[in-house]
PDB file of C-alpha atoms in Angstrom:
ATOM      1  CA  UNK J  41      10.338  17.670   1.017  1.00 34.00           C
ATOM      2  CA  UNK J  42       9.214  19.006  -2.611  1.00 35.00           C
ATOM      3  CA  UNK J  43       7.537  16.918  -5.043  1.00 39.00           C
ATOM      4  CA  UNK J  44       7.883  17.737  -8.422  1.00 38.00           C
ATOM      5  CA  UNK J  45       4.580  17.992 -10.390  1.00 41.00           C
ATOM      6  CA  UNK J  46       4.802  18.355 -14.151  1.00 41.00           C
ATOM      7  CA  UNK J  47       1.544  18.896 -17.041  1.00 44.00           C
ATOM      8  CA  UNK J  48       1.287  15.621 -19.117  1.00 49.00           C
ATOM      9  CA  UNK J  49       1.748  17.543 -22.611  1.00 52.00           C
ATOM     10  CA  UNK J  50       5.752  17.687 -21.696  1.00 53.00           C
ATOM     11  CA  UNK J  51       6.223  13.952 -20.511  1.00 65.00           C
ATOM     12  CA  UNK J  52       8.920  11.908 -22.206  1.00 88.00           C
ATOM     13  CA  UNK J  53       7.346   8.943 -21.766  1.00 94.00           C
ATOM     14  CA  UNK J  54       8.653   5.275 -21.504  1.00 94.00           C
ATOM     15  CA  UNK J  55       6.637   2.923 -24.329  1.00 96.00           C
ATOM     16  CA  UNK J  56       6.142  -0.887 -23.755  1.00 96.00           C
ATOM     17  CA  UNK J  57       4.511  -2.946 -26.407  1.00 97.00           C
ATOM     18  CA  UNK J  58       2.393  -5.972 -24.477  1.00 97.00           C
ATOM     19  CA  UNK J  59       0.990  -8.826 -26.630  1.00 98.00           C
ATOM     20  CA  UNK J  60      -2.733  -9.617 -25.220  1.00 98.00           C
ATOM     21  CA  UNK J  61      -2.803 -13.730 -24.901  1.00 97.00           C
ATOM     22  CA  UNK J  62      -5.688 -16.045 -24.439  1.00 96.00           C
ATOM     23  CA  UNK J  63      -5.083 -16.604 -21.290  1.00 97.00           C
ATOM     24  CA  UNK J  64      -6.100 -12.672 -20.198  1.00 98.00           C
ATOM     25  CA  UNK J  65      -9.429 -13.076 -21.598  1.00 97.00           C
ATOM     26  CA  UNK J  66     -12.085 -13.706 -19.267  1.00 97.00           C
ATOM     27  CA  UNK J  67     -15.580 -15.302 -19.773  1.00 96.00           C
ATOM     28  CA  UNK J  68     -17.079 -11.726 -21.230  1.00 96.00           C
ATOM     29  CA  UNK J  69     -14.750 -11.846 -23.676  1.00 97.00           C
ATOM     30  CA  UNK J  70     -12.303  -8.734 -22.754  1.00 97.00           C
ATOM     31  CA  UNK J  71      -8.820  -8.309 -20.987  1.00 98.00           C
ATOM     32  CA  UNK J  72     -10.060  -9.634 -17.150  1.00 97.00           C
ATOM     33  CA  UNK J  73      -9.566  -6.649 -14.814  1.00 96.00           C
ATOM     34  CA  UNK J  74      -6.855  -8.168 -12.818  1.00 95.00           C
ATOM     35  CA  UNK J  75      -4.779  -8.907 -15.853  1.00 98.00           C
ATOM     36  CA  UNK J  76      -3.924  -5.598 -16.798  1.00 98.00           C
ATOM     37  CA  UNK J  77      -2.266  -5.362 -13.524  1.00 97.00           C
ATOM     38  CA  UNK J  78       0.118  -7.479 -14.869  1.00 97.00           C
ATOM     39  CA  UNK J  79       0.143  -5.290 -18.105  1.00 98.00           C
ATOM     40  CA  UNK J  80       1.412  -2.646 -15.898  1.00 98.00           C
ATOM     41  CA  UNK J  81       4.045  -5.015 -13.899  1.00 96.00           C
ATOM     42  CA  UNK J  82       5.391  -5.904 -17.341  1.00 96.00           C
ATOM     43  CA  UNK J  83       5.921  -2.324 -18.562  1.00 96.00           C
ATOM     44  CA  UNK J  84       7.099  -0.919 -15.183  1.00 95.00           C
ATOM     45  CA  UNK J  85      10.239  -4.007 -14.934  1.00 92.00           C
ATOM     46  CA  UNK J  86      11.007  -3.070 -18.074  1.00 92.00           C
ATOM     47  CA  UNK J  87      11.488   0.867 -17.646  1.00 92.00           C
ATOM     48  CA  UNK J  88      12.963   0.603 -13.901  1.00 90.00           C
ATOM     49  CA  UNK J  89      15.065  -2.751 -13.911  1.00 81.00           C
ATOM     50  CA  UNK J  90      16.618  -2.525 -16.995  1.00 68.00           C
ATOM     51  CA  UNK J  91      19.458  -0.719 -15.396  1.00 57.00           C
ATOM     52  CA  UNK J  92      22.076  -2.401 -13.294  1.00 52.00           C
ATOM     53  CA  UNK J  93      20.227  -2.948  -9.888  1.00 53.00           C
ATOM     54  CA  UNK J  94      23.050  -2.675  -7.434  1.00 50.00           C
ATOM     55  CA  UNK J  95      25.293   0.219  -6.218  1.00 54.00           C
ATOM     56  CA  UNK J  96      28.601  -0.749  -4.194  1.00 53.00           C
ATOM     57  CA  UNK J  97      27.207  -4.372  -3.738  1.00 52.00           C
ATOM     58  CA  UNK J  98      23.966  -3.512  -2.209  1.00 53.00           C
ATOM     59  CA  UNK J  99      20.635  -4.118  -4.379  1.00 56.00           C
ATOM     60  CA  UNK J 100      18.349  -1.145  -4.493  1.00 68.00           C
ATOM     61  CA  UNK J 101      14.981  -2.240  -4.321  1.00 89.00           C
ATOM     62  CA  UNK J 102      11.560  -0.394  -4.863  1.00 93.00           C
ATOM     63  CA  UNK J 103       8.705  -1.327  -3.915  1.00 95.00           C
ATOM     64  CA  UNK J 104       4.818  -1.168  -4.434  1.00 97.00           C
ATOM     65  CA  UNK J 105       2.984   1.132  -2.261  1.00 97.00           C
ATOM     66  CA  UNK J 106      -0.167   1.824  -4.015  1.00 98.00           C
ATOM     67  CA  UNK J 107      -1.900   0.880  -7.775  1.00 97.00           C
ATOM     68  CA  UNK J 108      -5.461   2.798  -9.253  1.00 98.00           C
ATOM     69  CA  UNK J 109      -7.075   1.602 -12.320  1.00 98.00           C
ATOM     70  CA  UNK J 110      -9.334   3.516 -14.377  1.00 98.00           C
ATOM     71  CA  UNK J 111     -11.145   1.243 -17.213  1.00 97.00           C
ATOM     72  CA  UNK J 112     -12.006   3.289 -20.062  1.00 98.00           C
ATOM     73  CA  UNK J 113     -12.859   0.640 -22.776  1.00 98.00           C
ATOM     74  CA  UNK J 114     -13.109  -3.070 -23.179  1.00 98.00           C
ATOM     75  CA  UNK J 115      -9.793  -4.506 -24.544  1.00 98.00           C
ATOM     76  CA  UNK J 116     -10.422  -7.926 -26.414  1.00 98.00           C
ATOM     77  CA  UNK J 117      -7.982 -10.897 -27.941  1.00 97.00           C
ATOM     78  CA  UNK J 118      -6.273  -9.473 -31.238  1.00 97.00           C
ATOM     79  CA  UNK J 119      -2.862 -10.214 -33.422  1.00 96.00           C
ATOM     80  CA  UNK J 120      -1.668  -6.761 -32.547  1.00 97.00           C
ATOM     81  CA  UNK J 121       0.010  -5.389 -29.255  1.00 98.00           C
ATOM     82  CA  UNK J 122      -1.439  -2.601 -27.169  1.00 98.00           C
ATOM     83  CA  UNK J 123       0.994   0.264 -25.953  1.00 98.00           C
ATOM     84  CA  UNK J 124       1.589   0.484 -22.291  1.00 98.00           C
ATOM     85  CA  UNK J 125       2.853   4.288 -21.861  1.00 97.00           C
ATOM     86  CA  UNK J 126       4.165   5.278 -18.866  1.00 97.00           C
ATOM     87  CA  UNK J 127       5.884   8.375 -17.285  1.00 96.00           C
ATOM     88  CA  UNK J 128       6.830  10.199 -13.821  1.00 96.00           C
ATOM     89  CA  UNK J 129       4.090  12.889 -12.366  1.00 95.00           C
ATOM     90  CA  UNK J 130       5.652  12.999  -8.958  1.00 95.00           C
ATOM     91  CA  UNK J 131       9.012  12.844  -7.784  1.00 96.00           C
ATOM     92  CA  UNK J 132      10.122  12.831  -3.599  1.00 96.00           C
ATOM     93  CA  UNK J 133      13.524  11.617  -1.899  1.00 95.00           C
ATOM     94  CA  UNK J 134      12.228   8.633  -1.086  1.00 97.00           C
ATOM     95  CA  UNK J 135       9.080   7.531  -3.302  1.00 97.00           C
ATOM     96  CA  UNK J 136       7.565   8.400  -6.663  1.00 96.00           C
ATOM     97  CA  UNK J 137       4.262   8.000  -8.481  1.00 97.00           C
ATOM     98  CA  UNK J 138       4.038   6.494 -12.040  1.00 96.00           C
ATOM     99  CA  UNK J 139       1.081   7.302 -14.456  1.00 97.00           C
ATOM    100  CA  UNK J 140       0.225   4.889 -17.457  1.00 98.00           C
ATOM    101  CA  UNK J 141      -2.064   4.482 -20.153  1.00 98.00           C
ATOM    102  CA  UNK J 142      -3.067   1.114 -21.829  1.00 98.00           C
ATOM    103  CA  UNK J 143      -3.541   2.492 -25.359  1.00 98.00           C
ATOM    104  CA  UNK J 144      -3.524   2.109 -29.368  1.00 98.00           C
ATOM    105  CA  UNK J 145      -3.699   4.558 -31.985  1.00 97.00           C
ATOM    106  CA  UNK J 146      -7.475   4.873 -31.906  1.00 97.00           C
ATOM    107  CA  UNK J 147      -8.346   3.619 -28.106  1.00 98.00           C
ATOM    108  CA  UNK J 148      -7.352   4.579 -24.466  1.00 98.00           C
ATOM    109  CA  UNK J 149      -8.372   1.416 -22.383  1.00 98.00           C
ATOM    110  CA  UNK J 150      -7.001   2.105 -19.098  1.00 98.00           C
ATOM    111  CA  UNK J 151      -4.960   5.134 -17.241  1.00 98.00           C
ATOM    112  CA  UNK J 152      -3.650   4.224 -13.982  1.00 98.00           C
ATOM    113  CA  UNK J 153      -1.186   5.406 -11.277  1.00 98.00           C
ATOM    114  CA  UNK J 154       1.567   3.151  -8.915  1.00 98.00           C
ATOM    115  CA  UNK J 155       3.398   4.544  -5.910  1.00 98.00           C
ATOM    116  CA  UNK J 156       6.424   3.164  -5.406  1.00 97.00           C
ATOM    117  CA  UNK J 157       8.774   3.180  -2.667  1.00 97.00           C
ATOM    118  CA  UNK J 158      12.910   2.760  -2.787  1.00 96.00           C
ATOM    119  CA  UNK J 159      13.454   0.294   0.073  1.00 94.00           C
ATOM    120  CA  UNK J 160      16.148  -1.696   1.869  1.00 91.00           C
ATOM    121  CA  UNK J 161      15.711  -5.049   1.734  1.00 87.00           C
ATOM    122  CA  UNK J 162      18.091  -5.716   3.912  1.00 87.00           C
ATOM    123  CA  UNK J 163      17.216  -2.885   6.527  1.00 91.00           C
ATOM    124  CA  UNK J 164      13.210  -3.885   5.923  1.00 92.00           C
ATOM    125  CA  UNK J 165      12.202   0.183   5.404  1.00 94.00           C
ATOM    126  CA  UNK J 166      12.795   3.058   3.217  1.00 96.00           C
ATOM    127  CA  UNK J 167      15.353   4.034   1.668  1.00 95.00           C
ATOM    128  CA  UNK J 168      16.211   7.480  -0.114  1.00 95.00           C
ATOM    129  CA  UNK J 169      16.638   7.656  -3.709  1.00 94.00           C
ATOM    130  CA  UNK J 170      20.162   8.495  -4.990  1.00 91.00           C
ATOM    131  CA  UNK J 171      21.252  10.868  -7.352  1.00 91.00           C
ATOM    132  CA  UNK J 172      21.233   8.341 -10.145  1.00 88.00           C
ATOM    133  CA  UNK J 173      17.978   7.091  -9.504  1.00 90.00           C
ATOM    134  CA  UNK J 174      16.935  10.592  -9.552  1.00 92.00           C
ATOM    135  CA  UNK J 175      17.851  11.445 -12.730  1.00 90.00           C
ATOM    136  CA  UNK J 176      16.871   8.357 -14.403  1.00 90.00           C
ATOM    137  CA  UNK J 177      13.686   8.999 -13.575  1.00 93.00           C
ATOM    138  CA  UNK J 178      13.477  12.578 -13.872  1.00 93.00           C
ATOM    139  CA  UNK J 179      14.036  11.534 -17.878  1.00 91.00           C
ATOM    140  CA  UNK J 180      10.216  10.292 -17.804  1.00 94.00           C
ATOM    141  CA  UNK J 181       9.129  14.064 -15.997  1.00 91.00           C
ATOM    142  CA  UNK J 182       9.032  17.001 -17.462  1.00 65.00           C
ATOM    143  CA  UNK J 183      11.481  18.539 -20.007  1.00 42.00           C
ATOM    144  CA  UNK J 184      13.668  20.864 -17.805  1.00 45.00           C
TER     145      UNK J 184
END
């Protein structure tokens, strides 16, 4: 089984503006730690289940296998949204790895990486990824 393993200067890469609320700021005044997991949740539904979720009635799933966070710098409350970029580095039949970064113009605030897994719910193990799945995601790799 190959995985494909592309340089980050020839990503196209999926862009997600999140709004920081109140409610992520914790008693130091910054983004709390756990919040930007949901950060990543947000910009991860919205790149992988905006597409129809079902092929010949039977829902393909995907799971979470794995999350690292890197904290670069302190992200407070503000009026404007921070970009959550994210992109494929690694690409098998039955899993893939997604990078991100938690960014504005001027800052980086956090990279991070999330395994995930196709699965069968129904089944209750992995699945293979089909050709369509495939080359959705190989969209976010590297240019051919």
């Amino acid at each position: 089984m190959t995985e494909l393993r592309h340089p980050p200067e020839q990503l196209t890469r999926f862009v997600f503006e999140r709004k920081v609320r109140f409610a992520d700021i914790d008693s130091f005044g910054h983004v709390n730690n756990v919040r930007f997991l949901d950060y990543l949740e947000d910009a991860r539904v919205s790149m992988l289940w905006e597409r129809p979720r079902e092929t010949a009635g039977r829902r393909q799933d995907l799971v979470v296998a794995r999350h690292e966070i890197d904290y670069r710098r302190p992200l407070t409350f503000r009026a404007d949204p921070v970009r959550v970029e994210v992109w494929v580095t690694e690409i098998s039949r039955v899993r893939f790895t997604l990078a991100y970064e938690i960014r504005d113009d001027e800052t980086l605030y956090v990279e991070a990486r999330t395994v995930m897994v196709a699965y069968d719910a129904a089944a209750a193990r992995p699945r293979r990824l089909d050709e369509d799945e495939l080359a959705y995601l190989k969209r976010f790799s590297a240019a051919p």
